[in-house]
Short mmCIF file of C-alpha atoms in Angstrom, two decimals:
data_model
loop_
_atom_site.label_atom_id
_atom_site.label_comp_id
_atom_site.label_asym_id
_atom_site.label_seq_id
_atom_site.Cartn_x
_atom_site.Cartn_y
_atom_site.Cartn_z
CA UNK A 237 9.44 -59.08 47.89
CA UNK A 238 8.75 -55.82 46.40
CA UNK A 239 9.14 -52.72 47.87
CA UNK A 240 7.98 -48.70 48.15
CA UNK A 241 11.79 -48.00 46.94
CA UNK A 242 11.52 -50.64 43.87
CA UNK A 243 8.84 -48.30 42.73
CA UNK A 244 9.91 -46.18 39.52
CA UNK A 245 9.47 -42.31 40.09
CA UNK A 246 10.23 -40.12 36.87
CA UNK A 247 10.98 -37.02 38.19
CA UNK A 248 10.29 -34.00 35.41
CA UNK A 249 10.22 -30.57 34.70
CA UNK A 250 7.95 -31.36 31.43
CA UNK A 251 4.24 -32.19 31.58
CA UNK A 252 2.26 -34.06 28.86
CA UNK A 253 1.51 -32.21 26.09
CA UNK A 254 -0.17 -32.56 22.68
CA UNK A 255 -0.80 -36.39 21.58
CA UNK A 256 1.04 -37.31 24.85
CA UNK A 257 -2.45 -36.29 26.74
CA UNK A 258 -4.18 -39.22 24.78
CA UNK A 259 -1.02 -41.78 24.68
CA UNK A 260 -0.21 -42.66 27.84
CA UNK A 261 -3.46 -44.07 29.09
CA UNK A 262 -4.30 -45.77 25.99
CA UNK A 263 -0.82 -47.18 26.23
CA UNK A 264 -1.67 -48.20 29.82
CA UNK A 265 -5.32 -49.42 28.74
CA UNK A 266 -3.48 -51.75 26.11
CA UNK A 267 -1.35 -52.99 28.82
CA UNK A 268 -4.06 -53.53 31.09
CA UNK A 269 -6.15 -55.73 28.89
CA UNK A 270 -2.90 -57.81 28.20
CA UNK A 271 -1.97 -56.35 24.18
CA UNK A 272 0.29 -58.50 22.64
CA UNK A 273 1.63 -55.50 20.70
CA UNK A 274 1.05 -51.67 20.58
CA UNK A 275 2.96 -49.34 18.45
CA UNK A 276 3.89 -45.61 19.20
CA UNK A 277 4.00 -43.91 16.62
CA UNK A 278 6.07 -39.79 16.40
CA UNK A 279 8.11 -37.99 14.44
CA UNK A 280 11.95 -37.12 15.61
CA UNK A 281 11.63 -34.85 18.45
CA UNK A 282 7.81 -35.91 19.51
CA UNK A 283 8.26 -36.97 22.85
CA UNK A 284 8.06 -40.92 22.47
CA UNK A 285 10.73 -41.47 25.38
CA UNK A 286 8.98 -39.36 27.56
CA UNK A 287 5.51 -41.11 26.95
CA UNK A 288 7.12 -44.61 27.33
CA UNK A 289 8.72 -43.78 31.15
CA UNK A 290 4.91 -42.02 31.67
CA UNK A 291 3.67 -45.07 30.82
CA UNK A 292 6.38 -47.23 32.77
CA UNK A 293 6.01 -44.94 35.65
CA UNK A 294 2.08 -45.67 36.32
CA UNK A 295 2.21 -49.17 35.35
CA UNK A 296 5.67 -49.94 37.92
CA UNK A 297 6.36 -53.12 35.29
CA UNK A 298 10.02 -53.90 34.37
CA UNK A 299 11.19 -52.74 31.35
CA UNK A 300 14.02 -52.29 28.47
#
């Protein structure tokens, strides 16, 4: 059984910023309705990590 501690927390100085504002919850939306496939797209240096464990972090679903 799950519990409050199995919970992901991603604990940041940084807040979402440019493309990131619109990412994450289309990311989560995708999710959500059960996607098969979604694709992040970003340039070196974009912030792609940080919107994945955004993403990871309100959804709470195992990842890799």
């Amino acid at each position: 059984m799950a519990s409050h501690s199995d919970r992901f927390s991603l604990v940041s100085d940084f807040q979402s910023a440019g493309d990131q504002v619109r990412a994450v919850p289309e990311l989560i939306d995708g999710l959500n309705r059960g996607d098969q496939h979604q694709v992040l797209l970003g340039v070196t240096g974009s912030g792609k990590t940080f919107t994945m464990a955004q993403v990871v972090a309100s959804v709470n679903r195992p990842a890799l």
